[in-house]
Coordinates of C-alpha atoms in Angstrom, one line a residue:
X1 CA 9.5 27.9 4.3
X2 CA 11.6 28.2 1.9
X3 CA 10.3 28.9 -2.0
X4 CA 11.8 26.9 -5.2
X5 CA 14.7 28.4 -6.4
X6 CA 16.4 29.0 -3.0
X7 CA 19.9 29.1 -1.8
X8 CA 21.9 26.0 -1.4
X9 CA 21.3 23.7 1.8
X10 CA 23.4 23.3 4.7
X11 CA 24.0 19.7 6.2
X12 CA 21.6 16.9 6.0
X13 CA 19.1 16.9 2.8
X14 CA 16.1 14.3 2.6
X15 CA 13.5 14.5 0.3
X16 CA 9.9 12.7 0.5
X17 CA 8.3 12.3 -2.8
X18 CA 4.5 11.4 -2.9
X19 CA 2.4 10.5 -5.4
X20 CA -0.5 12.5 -6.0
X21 CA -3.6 10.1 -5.6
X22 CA -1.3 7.0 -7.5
X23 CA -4.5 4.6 -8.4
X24 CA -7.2 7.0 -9.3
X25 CA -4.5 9.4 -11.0
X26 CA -3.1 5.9 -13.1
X27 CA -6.8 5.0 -13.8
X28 CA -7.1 8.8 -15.0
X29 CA -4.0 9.1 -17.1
X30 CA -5.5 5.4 -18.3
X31 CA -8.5 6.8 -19.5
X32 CA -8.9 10.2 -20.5
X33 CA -12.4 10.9 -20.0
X34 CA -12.6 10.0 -16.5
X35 CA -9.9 13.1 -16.2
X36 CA -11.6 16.1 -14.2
X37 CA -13.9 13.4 -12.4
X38 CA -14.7 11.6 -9.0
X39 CA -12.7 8.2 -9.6
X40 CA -12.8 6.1 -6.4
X41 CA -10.7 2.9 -7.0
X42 CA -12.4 -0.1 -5.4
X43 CA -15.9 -1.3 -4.1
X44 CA -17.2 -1.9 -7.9
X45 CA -20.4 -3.5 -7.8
X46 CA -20.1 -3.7 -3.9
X47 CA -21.3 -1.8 -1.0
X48 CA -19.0 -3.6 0.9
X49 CA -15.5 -3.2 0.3
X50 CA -13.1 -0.4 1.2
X51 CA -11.8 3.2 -1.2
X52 CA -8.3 1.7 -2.2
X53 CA -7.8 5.2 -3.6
X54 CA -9.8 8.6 -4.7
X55 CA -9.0 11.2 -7.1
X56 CA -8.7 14.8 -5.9
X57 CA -12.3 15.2 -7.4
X58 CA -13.9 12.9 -5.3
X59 CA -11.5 13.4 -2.4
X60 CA -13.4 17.1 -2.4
X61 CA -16.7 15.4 -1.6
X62 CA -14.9 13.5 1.8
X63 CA -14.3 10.8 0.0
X64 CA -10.6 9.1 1.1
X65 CA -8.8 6.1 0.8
X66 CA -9.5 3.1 3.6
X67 CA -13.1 4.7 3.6
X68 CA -16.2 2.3 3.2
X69 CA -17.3 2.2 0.2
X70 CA -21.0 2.4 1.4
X71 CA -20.2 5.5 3.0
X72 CA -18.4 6.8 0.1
X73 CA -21.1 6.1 -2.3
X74 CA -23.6 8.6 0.7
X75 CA -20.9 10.9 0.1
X76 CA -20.3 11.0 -3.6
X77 CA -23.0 9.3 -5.4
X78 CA -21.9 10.5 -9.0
X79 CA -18.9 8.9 -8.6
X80 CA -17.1 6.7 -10.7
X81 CA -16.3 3.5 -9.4
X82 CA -13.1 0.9 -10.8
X83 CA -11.5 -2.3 -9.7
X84 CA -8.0 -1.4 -9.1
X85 CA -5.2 -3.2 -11.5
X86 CA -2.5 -3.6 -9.1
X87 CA -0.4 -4.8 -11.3
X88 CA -0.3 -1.8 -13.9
X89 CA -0.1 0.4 -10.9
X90 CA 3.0 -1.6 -10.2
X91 CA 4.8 -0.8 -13.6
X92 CA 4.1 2.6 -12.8
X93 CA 5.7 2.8 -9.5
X94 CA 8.6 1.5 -11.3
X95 CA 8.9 4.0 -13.6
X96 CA 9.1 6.6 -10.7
X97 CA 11.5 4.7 -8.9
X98 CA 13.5 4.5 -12.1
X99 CA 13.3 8.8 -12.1
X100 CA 14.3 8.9 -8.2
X101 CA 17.1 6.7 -8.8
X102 CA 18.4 8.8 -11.3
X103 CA 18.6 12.1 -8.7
X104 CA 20.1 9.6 -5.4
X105 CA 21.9 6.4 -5.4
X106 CA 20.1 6.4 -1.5
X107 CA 16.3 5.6 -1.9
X108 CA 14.1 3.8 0.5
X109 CA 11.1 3.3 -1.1
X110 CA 8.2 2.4 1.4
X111 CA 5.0 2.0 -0.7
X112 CA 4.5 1.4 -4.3
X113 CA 3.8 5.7 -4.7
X114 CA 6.5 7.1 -2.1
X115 CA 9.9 7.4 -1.0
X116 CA 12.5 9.1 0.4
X117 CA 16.2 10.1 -1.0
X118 CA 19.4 11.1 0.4
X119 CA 20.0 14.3 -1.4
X120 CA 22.8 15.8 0.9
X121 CA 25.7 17.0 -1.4
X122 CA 23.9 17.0 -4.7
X123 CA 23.5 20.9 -5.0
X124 CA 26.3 21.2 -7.3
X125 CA 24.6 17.8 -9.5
X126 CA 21.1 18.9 -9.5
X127 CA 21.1 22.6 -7.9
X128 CA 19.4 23.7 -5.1
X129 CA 16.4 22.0 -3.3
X130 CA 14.1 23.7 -5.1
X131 CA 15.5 23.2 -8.0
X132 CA 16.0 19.7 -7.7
X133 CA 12.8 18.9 -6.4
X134 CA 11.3 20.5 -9.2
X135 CA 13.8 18.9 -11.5
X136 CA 12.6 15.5 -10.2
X137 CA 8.8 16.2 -10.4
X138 CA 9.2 17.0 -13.8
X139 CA 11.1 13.9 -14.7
X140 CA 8.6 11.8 -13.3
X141 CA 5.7 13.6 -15.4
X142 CA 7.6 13.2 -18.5
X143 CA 8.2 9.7 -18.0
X144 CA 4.8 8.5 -16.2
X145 CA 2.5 11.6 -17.3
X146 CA 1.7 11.5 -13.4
X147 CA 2.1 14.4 -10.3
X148 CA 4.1 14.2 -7.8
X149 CA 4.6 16.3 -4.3
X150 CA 7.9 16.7 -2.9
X151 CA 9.2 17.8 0.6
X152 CA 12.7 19.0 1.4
X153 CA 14.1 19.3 5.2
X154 CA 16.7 18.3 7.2
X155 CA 15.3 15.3 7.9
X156 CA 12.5 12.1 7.2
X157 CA 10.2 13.4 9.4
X158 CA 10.2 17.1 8.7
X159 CA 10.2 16.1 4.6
X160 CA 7.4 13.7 4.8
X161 CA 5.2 17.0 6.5
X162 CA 6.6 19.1 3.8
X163 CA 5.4 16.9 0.9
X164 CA 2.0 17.0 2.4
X165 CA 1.6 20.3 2.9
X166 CA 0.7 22.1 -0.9
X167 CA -1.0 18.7 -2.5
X168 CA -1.8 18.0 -5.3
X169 CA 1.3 18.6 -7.2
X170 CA 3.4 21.1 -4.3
X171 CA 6.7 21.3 -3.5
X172 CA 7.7 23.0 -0.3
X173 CA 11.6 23.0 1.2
X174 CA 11.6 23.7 5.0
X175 CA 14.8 25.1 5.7
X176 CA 16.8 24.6 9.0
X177 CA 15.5 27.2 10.9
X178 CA 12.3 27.3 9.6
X179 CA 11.1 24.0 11.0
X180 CA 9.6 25.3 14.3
X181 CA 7.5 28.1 12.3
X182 CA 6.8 25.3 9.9
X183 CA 5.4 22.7 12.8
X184 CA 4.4 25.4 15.3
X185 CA 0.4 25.4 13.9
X186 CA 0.1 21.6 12.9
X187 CA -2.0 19.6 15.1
X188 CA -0.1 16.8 17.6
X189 CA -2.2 14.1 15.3
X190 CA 0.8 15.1 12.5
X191 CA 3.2 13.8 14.6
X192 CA 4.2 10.0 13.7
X193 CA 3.1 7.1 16.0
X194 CA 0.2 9.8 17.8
X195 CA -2.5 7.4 17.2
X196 CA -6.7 7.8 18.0
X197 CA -6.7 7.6 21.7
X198 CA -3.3 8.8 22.0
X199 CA -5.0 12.5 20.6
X200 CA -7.7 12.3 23.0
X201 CA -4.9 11.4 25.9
X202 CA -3.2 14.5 25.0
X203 CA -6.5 16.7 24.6
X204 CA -7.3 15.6 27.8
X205 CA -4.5 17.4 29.1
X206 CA -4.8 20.5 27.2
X207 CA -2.5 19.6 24.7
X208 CA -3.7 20.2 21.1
X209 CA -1.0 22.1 18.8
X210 CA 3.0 20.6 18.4
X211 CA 3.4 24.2 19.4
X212 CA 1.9 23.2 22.6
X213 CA 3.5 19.9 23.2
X214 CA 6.7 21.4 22.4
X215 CA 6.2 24.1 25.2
X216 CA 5.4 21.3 27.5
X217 CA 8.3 20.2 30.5
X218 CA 9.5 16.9 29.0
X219 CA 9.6 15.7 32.9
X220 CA 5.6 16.7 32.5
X221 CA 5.1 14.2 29.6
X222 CA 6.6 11.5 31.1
X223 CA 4.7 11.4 33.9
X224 CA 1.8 11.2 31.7
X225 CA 3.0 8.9 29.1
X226 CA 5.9 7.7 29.8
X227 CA 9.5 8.1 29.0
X228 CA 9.7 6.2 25.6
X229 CA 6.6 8.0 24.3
X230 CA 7.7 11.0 25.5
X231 CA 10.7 11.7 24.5
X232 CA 9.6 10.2 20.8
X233 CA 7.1 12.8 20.5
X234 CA 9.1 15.4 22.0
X235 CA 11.7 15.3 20.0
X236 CA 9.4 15.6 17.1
X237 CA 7.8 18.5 18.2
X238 CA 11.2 20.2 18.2
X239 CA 11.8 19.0 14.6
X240 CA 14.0 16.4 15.4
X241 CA 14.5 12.8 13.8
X242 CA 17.8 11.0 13.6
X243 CA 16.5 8.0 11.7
X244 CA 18.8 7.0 8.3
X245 CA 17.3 6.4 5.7
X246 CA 16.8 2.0 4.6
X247 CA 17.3 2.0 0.6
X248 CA 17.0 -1.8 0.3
X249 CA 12.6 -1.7 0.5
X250 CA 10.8 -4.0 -1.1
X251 CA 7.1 -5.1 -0.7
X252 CA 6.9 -7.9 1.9
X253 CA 3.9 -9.4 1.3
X254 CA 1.5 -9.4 -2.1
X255 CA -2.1 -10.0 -1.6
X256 CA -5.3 -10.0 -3.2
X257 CA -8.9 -10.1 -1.4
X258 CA -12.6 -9.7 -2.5
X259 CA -15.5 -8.6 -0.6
X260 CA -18.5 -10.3 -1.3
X261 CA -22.3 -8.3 -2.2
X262 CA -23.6 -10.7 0.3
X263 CA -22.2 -13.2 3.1
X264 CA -21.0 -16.5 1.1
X265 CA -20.7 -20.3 2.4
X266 CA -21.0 -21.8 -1.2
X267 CA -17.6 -23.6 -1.3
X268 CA -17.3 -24.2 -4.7
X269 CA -18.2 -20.3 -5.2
X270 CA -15.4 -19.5 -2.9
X271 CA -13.3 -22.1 -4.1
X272 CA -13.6 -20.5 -7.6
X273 CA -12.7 -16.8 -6.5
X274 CA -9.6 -18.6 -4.2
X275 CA -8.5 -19.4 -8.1
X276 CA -9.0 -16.1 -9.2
X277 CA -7.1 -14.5 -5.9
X278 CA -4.2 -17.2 -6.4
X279 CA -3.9 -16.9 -10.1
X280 CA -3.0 -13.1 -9.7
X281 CA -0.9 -13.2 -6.6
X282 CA 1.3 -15.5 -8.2
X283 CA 0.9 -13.2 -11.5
X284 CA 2.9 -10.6 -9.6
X285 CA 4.9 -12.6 -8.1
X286 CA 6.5 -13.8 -11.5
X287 CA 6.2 -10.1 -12.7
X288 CA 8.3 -8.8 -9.5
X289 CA 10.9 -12.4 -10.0
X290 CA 10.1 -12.9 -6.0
X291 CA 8.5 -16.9 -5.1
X292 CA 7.2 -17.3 -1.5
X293 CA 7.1 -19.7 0.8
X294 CA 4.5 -18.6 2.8
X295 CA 1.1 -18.5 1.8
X296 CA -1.9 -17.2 3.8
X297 CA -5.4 -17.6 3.5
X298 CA -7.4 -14.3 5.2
X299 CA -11.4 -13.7 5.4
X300 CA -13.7 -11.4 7.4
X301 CA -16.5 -12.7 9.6
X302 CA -20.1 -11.6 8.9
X303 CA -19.4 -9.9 12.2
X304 CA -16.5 -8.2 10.3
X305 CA -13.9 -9.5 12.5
X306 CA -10.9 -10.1 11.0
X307 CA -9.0 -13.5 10.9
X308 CA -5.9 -15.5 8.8
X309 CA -4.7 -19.0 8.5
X310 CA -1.1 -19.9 6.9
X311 CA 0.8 -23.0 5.8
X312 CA 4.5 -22.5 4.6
X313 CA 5.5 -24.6 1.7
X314 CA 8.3 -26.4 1.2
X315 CA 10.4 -24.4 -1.2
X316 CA 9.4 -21.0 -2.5
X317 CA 7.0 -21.0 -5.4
X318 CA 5.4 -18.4 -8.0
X319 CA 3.4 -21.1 -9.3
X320 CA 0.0 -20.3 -9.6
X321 CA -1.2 -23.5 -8.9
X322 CA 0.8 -24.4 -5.7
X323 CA -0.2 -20.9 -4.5
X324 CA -4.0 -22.4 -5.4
X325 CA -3.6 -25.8 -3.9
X326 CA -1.9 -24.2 -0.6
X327 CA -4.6 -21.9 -0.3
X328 CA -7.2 -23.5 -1.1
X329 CA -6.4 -26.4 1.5
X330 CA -6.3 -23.6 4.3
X331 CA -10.0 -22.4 3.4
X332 CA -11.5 -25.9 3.4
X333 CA -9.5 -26.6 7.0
X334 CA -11.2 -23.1 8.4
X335 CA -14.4 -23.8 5.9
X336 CA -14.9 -27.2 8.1
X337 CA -14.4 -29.0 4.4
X338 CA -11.2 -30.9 5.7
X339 CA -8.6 -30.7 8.1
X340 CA -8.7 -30.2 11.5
X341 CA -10.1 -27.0 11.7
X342 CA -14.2 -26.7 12.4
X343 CA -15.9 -24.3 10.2
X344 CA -19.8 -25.9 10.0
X345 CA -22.1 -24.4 12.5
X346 CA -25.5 -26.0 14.1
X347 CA -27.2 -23.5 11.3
X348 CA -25.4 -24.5 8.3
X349 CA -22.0 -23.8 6.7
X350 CA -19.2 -21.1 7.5
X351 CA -20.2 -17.7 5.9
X352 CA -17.5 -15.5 5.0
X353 CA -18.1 -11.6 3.9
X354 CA -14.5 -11.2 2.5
X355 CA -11.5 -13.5 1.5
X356 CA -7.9 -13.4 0.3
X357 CA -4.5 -14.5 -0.7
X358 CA -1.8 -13.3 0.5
X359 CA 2.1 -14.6 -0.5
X360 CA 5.3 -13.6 1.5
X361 CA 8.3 -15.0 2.7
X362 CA 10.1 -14.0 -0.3
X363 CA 14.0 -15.8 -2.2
X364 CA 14.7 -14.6 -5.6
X365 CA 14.3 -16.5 -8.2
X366 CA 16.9 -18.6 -8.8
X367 CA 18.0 -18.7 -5.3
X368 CA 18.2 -22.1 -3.9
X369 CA 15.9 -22.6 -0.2
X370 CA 17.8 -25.2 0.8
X371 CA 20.9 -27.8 -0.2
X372 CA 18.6 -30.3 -2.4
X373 CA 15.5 -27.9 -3.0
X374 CA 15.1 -25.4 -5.8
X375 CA 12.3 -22.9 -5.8
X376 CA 9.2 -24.5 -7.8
X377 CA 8.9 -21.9 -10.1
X378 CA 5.8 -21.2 -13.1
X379 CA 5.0 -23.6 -15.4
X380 CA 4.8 -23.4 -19.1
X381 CA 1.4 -23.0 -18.9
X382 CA 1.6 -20.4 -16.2
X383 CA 3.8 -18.1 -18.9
X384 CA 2.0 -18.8 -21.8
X385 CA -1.2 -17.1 -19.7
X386 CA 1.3 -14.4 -18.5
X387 CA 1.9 -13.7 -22.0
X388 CA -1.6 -13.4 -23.6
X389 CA -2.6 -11.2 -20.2
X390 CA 0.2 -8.8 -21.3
X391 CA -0.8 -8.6 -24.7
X392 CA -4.5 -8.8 -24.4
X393 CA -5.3 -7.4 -20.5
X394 CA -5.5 -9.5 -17.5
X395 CA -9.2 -10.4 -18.2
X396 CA -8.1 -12.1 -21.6
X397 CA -7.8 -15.8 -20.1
X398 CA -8.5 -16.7 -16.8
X399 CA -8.5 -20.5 -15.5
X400 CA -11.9 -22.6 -14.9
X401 CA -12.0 -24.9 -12.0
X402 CA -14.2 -27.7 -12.8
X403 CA -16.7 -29.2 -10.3
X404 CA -15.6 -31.6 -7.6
X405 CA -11.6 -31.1 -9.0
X406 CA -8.9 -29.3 -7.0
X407 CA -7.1 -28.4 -10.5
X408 CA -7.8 -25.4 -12.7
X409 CA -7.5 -25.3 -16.7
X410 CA -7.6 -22.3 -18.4
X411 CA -10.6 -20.6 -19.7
X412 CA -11.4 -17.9 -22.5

């Protein structure tokens, strides 16, 4: 592998920048003196809720993100806990695209904390690789106060391995030619799409290194798994990956779910936190300029099954309270409340561990759905609670739904 500072790049030049634990490193930057410390983003007052994110601090403990919380807490019971403010990490992943777009006019983002660029043909703009890369880490310290790691190779795959090779805060360039040295040791879980039982498939074959599976007879894999799988992961072990990059990303869904302490069928409990839910996915809607048409309603079974239920509206809508009224008519159909939909048991009422919002579907503001409809977009009172929440916090003003009324007011 190449070291920063080396010569100039011949042919194809990806970068894959990745942000160095985004939430817990926002929450950090945030707040000073949780800087050095176990921050685990999520799970606050819960033992039942997932690790959103972990700082570097707690990560050292085992602690990672899509992690119980329970177990997390076994794992690192100093730690720090915090509900996650989406919508601040969301500014801040704007502010890094901002920096990328600066370097390449050919970004696919593909989370809020990392993309990829085109950077072939820049070295007489920006330098070599590893001076670019470090030119674009440094940019997006100055302007977020945040660390980023950075691959460089000849292509997606190869970069994304590079950028995860020397975290927090590395930058490594794989050169061509390098790439088999560079993939060689790596285990064949590091290649993308080797899933869980498709590890233990290929460990039951003696297969355990990408050196291994690349020394393999292609005609042997496919026997074993198949000429589409094969030849994906073959190809991969050899360093290869022809994809082009897809700058038009954008988030295709927004959600927001809470995990409840204990099982819930109080509907006008979980009517309440619907509100909540709704009021900020619409929140970010507005903030992003997207309306949906789409809304779903997802929960979790006390059996932690998994389950959703969606309605599509007639014309796209930020508007918190169509996002609330469309919601909240799909819980009381599953909830056995209304609809057609049972959701009372012989025991009592539907219990649910975990429920959410979730908004996709996406036209721009602005853009007419269809030849007589225009999107219904916020109302004035839907702005006027936008703009107290940016000057005060989002808990400054939150709506109250009263008793035995489908409508919410606002609330101090």
């Amino acid at each position: 592998m190449a070291l920063p500072g080396s010569s100039d790049f011949p042919g194809r030049l990806v970068f894959h920048v990745d942000m160095d634990a985004f939430y817990a490193s926002v929450e950090q930057l945030e707040n000073p003196p949780l800087r050095g410390k176990p921050v685990i983003v999520g799970g606050v007052d819960s033992m039942r809720g997932v690790v959103s994110s972990a700082s570097y601090e707690a990560r050292a403990f085992g602690v990672h993100s899509a992690m119980p919380v329970a177990q997390a807490r076994k794992r690192c019971p100093h730690g720090i806990y915090v509900a996650g403010r989406h919508a601040l990490y969301g500014d801040y992943s704007r502010r890094v695209m901002d920096v990328l777009s600066d370097f390449s006019p050919v970004l696919e983002q593909v989370s809020v904390d990392e993309a990829f660029l085109d950077m072939t043909g820049t070295a007489k703009l920006f330098g070599p690789p590893g001076v670019s890369g470090r030119s674009i880490k440094d940019a997006i310290r100055a302007r977020t106060g945040l660390t980023a790691s950075l691959g460089a190779a000849e292509n997606k795959f190869l970069a994304k391995l590079a950028s995860d090779a020397q975290k927090p805060d590395g930058l490594v360039v794989v050169l061509p030619g390098e790439a088999q040295a560079f993939l060689d040791p790596m285990p064949v879980d590091r290649l993308w799409g080797v899933g869980k039982k498709t590890v233990q498939e290929l460990h039951q074959v003696g297969l355990y290194s990408i050196a291994q599976l690349r020394a393999q007879p292609l005609e042997s894999l496919v026997s074993h798994f198949g000429e589409s799988f094969a030849g994906h992961v073959h190809a991969l072990a050899q360093g290869r990956d022809d994809r082009e990059l897809a700058p038009d990303w954008e988030e295709k869904s927004i959600s927001h779910e809470c995990t409840f302490e204990r099982d819930s069928g109080d509907a006008e409990f979980l009517s309440a936190v619907l509100l909540d839910l709704s009021e900020r996915v619409a929140r970010r809607a507005r903030k992003d300029g997207r309306a949906g048409r789409t809304v779903t309603f997802v929960w979790r079974n006390p059996d932690f099954t998994r389950q959703s239920h969606a309605r599509s509206l007639p014309v796209g809508s930020d508007s918190s309270q169509a996002i609330y009224e469309a919601a909240l008519g799909l819980f009381r159909e599953v909830a056995g409340l209304g609809g057609d939909a049972p959701g009372r048991t012989r025991k009592g009422p539907r219990m649910f561990r975990l429920i959410g919002v979730r908004l996709f579907n996406f036209v721009q503001e602005g853009q007419q759905t269809s030849l007589f409809e225009q999107p219904k977009l916020a109302s004035g009172l839907d702005r006027a609670m936008d703009a107290v929440r940016d000057r005060f916090g989002e808990n400054a003003i939150r709506r109250a739904r009263l008793a035995g009324q489908d409508d919410g007011t606002p609330s101090p």
